[in-house]
mmCIF file of C-alpha atoms and ligand atoms in Angstrom:
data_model
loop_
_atom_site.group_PDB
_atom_site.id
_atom_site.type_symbol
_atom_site.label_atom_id
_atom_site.label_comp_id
_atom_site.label_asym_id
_atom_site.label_seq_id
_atom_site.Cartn_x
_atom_site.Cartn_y
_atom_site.Cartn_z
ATOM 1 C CA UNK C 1 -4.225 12.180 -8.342
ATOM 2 C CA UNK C 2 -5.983 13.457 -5.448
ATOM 3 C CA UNK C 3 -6.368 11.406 -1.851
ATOM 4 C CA UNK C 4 -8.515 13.029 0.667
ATOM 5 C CA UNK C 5 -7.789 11.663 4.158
ATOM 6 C CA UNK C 6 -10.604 12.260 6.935
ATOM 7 C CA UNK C 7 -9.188 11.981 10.265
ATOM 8 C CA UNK C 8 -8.479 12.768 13.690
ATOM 9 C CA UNK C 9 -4.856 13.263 13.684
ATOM 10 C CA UNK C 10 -4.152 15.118 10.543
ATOM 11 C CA UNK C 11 -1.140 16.400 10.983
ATOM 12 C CA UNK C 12 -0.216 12.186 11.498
ATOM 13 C CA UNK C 13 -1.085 12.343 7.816
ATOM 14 C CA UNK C 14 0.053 15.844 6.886
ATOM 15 C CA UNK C 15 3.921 15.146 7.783
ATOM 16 C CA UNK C 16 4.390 11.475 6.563
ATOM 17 C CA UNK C 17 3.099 12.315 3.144
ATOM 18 C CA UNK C 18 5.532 15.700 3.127
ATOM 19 C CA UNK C 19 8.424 13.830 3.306
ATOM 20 C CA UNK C 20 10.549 11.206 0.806
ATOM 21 C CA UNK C 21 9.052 10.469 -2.766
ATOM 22 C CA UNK C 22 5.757 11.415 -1.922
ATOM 23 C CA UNK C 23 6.119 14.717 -1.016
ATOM 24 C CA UNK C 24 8.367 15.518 -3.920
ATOM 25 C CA UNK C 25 5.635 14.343 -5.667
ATOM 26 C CA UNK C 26 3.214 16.963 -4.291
ATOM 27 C CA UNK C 27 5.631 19.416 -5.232
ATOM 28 C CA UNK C 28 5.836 18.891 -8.798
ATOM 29 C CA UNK C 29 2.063 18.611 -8.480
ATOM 30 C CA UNK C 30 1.778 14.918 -9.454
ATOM 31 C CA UNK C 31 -0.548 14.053 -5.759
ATOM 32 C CA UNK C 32 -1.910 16.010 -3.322
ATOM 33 C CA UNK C 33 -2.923 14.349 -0.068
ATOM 34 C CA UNK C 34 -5.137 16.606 2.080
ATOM 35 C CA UNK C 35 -5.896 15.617 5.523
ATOM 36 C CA UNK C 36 -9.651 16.972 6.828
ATOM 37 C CA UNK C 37 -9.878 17.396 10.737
ATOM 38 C CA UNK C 38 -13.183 15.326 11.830
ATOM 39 C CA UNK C 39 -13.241 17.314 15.044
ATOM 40 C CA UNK C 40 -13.804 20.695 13.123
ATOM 41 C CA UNK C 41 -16.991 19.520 12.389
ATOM 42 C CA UNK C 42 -18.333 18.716 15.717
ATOM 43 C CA UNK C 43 -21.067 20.624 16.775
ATOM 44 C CA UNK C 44 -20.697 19.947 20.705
ATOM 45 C CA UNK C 45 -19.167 22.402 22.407
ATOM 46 C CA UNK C 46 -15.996 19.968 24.079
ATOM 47 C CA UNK C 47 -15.905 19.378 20.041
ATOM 48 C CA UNK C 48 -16.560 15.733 21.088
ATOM 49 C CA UNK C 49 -16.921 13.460 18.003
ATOM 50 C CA UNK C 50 -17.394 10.144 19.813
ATOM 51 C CA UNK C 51 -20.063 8.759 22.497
ATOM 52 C CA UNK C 52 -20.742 5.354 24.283
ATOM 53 C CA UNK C 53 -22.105 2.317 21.932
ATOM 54 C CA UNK C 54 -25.603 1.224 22.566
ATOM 55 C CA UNK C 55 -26.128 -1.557 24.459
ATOM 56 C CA UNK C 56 -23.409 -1.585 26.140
ATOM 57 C CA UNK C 57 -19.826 -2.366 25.673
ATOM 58 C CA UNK C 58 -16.069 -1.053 26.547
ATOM 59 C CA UNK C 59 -14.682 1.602 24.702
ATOM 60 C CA UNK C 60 -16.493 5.053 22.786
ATOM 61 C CA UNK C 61 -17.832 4.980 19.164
ATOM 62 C CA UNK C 62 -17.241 7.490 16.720
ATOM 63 C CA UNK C 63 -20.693 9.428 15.993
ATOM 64 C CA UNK C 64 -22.027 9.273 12.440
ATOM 65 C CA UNK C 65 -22.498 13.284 11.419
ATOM 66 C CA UNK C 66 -18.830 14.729 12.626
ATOM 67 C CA UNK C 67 -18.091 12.565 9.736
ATOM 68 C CA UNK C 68 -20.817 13.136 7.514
ATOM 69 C CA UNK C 69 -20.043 17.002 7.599
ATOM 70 C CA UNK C 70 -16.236 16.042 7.012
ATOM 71 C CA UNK C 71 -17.017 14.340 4.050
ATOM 72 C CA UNK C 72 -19.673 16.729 2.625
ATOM 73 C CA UNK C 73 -16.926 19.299 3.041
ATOM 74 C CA UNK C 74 -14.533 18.066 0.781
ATOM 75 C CA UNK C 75 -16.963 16.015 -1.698
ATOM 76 C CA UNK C 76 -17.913 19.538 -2.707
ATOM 77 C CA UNK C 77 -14.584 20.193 -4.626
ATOM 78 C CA UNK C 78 -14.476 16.894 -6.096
ATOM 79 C CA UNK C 79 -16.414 16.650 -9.516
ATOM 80 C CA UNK C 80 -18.274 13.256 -10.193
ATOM 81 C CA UNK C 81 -18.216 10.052 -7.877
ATOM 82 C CA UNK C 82 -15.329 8.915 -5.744
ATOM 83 C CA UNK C 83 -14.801 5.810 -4.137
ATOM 84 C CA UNK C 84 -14.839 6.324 0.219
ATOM 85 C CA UNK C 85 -12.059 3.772 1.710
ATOM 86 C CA UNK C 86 -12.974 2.745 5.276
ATOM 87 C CA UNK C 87 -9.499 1.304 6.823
ATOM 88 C CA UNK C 88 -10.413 -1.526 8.692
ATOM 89 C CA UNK C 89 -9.479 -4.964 10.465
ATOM 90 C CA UNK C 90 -12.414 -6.407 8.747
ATOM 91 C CA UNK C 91 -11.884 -5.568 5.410
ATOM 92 C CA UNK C 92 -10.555 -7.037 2.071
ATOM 93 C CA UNK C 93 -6.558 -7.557 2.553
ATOM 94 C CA UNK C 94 -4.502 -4.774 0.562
ATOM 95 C CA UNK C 95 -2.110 -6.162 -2.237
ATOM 96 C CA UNK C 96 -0.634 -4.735 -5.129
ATOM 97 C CA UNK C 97 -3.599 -5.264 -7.747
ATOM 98 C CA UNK C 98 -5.766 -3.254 -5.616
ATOM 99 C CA UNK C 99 -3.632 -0.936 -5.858
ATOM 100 C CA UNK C 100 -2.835 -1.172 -9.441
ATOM 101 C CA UNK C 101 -6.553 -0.334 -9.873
ATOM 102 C CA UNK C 102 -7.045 2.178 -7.151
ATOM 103 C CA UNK C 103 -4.024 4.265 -8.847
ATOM 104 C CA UNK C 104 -6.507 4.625 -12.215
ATOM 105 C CA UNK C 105 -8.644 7.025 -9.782
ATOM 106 C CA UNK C 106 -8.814 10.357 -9.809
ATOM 107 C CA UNK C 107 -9.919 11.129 -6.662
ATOM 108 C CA UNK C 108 -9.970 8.675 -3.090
ATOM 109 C CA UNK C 109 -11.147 9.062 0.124
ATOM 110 C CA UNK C 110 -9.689 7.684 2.870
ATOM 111 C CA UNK C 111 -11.761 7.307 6.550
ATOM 112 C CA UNK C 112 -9.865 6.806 9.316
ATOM 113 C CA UNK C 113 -11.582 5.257 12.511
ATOM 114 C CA UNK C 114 -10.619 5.683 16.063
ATOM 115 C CA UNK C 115 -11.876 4.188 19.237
ATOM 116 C CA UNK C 116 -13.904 1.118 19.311
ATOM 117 C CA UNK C 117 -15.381 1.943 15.993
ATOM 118 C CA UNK C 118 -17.490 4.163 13.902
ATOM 119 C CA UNK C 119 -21.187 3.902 13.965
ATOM 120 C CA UNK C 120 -22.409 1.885 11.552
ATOM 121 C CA UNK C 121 -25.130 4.066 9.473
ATOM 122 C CA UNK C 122 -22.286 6.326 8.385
ATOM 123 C CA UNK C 123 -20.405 3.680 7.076
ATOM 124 C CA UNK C 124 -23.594 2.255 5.044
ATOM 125 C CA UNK C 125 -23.923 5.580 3.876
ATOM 126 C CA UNK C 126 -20.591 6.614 2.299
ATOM 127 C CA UNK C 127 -18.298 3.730 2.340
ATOM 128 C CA UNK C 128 -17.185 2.060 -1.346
ATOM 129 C CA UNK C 129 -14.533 -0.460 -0.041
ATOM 130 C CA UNK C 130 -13.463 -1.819 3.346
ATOM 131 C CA UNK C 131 -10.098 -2.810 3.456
ATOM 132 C CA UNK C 132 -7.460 -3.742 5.820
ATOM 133 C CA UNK C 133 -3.461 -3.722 5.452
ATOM 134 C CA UNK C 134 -3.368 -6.982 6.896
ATOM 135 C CA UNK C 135 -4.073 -9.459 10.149
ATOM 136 C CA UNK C 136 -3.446 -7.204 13.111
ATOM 137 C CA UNK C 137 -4.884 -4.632 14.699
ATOM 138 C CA UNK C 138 -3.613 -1.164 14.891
ATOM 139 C CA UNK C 139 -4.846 1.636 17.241
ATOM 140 C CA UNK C 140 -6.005 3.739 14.105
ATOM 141 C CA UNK C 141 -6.446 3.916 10.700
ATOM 142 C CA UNK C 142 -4.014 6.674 9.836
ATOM 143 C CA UNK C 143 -1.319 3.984 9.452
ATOM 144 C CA UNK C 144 -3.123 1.915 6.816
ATOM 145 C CA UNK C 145 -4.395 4.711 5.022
ATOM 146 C CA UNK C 146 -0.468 6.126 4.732
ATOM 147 C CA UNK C 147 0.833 2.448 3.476
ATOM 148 C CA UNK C 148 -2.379 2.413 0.969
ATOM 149 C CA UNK C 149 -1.361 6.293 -0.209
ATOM 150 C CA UNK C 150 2.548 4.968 -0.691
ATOM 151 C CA UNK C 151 1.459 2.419 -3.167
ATOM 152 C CA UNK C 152 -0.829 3.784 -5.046
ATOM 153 C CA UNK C 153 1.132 7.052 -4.876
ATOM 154 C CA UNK C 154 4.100 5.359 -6.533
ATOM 155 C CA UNK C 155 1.815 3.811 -9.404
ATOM 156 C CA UNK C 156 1.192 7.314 -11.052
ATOM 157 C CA UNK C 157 3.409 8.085 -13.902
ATOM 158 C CA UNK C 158 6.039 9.985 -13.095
ATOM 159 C CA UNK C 159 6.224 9.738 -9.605
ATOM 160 C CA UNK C 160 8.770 7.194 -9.417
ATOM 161 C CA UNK C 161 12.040 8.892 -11.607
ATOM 162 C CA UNK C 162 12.387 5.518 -13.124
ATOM 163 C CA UNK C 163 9.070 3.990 -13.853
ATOM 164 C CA UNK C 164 10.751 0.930 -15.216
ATOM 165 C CA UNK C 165 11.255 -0.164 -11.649
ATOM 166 C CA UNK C 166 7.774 0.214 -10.646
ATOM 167 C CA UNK C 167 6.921 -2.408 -13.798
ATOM 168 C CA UNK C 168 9.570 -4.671 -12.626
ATOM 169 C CA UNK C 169 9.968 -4.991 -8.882
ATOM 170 C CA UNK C 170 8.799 -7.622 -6.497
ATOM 171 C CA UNK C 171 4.387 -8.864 -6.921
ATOM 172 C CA UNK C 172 4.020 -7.162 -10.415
ATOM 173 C CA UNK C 173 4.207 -10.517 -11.995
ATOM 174 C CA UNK C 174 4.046 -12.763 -8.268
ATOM 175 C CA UNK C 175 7.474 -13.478 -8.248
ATOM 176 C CA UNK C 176 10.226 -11.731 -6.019
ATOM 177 C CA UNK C 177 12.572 -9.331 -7.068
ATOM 178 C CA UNK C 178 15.939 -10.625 -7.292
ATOM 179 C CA UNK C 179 19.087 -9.783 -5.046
ATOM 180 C CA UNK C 180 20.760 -5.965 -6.286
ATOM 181 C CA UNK C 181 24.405 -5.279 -5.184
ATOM 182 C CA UNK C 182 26.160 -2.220 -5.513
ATOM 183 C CA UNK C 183 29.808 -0.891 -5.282
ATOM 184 C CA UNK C 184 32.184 -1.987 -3.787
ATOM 185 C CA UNK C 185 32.979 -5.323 -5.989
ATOM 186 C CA UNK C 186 33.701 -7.028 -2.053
ATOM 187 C CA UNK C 187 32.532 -6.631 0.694
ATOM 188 C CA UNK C 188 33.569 -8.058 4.293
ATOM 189 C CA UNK C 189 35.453 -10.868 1.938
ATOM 190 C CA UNK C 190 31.628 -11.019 0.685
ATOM 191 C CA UNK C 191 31.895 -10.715 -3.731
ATOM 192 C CA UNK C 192 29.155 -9.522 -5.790
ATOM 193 C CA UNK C 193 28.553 -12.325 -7.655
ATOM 194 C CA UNK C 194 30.619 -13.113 -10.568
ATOM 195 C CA UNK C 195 28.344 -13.020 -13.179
ATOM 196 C CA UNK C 196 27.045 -9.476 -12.904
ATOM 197 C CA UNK C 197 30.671 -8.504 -13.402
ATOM 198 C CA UNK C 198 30.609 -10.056 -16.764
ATOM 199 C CA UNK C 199 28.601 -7.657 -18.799
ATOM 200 C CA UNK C 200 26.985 -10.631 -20.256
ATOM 201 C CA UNK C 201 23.368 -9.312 -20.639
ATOM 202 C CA UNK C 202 21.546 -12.595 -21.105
ATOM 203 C CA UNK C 203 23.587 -14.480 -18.212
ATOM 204 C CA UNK C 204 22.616 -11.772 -16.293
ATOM 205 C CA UNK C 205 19.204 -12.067 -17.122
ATOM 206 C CA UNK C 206 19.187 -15.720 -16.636
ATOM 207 C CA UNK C 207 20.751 -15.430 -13.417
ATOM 208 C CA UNK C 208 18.308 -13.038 -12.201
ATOM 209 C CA UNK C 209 15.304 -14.956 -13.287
ATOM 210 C CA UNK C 210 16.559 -17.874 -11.512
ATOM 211 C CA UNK C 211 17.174 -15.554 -8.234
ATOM 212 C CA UNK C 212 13.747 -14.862 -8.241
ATOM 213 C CA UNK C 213 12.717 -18.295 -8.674
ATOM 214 C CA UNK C 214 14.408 -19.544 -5.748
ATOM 215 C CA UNK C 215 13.524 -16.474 -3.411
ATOM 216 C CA UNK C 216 9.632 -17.219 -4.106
ATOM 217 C CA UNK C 217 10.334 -20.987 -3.934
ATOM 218 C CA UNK C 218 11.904 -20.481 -0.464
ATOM 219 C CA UNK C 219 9.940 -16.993 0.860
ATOM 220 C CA UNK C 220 6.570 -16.930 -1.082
ATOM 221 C CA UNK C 221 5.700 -20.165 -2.329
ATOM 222 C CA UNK C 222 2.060 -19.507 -2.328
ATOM 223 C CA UNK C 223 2.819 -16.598 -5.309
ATOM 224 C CA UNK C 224 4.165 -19.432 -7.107
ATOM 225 C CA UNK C 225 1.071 -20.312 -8.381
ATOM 226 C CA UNK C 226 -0.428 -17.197 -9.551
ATOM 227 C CA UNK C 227 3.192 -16.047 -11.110
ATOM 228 C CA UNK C 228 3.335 -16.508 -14.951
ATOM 229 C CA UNK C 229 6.085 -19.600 -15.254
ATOM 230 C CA UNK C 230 7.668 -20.164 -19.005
ATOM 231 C CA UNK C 231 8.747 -24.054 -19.556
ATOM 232 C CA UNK C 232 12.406 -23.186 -18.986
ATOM 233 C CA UNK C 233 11.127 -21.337 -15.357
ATOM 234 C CA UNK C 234 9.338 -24.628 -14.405
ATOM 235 C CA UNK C 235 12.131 -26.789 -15.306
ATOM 236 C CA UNK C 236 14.768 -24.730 -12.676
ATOM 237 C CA UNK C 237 12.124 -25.010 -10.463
ATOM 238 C CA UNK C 238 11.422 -28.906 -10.291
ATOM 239 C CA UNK C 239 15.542 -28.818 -10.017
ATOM 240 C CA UNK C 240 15.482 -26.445 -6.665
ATOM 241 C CA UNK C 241 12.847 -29.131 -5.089
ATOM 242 C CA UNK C 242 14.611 -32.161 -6.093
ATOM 243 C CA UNK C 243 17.791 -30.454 -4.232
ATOM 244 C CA UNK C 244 15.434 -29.892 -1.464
HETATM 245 N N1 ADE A 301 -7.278 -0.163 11.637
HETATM 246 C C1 ADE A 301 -6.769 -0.843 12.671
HETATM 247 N N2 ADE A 301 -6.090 -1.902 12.255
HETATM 248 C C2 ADE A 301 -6.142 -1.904 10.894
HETATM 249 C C3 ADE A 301 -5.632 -2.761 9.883
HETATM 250 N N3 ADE A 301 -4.926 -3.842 10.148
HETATM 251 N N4 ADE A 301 -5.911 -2.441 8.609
HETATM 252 C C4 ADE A 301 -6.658 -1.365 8.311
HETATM 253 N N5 ADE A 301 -7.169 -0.536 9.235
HETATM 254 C C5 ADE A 301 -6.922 -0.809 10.510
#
């Protein structure tokens, strides 16, 4: 899979994609994320890519064709349509079904915004989705277009050495992931709990299940009612409220 990032600060995206999961990734060929320098395609001579907004108003504006020529210079190596992501306050929120479908693409493009903004006939003219990473605002979009490029990154088979835990963990199915402990068997007069000693597989499982349960009951109620619930789930959970 392929994510083309335009932006101002590319080496912002350049190094936190190189590093961790992602960039072993890119080495074995699985992503590439190339980051395209807006200001190499300005055309005034300060290489100025952003003016003051019409009408008046604090703050500068990105102009529409440093970004036009940006994007016309990598659309050329990419075959068929791809969908333009403008990272944004205003847009849709980010969760883990868009990503689910954005990792079936071959191809994404990412557009970063600066400033006050980005003049709005570029963004009628390329942009597929708006979307934002959540309710605050951050000075850029470099940052939401990194956390967007983790998890869809991570979706693409064999990027994650044990796709199992992609499958499994936390929002796949709207319930939380339970609690995972490690050696040693106690720690700070804290035990792992006795039951994942036991080797008993369906305990285990049980115990898990009902870990989950109670962190969404407690953390995430709202996923509650999206998450998949089997009669025995429902049960546990009208005991945790009546304990309440
Ligand atoms: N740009 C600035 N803030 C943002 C946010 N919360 N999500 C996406 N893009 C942004």
């Amino acid at each position: 899979m392929r994510f083309h990032v335009l932006t101002l600060f590319p080496e912002m995206i350049e190094q936190g994609c190189r590093t961790s999961i992602l960039g072993r990734a890119a080495d074995a060929g699985l992503i590439t994320v190339s980051a395209t320098n807006i200001r190499d395609f300005s055309e005034n001579k300060h290489g100025h890519v952003d003016d003051y907004p019409y009408g008046g108003g604090a703050g500068m504006v990105m102009q529409p064709g440093p970004i036009d020529r940006a994007y016309q210079s990598i659309k050329q190596n990419i075959p068929g349509k791809a969908r333009v992501i403008y990272v944004t306050p205003q847009g849709t929120v980010f969760h883990q079904r868009m990503a689910e479908e954005l990792a079936k693409e071959e191809d994404l493009i990412f557009l970063c915004g600066h400033y006050e903004g980005v003049d709005e006939r570029i963004l009628e003219k390329l942009v597929t989705d708006y979307v934002s990473i959540g309710d605050y605002v951050l000075t850029g979009g470099e940052l939401p277009a990194m956390v967007m490029i983790d998890a869809i990154a991570r979706l693409v088979p064999g990027v994650l050495s044990n796709q199992v835990s992609a499958e499994f963990e936390s929002f796949h199915d709207n319930l939380l992931e339970y609690p995972q402990y490690t050696r040693p068997e106690e720690y700070e007069g804290r035990r792992v709990p006795e039951v994942l000693l036991s080797g008993h597989h369906a305990n285990i499982e049980q115990w898990r299940r009902e870990q989950s349960l109670t962190r969404t009951l407690h953390w995430r109620p709202d996923l509650l009612e999206k998450a998949e619930l089997t009669k025995k789930d429902r049960e546990y959970l009208a005991k945790q409220t009546d304990r309440k």
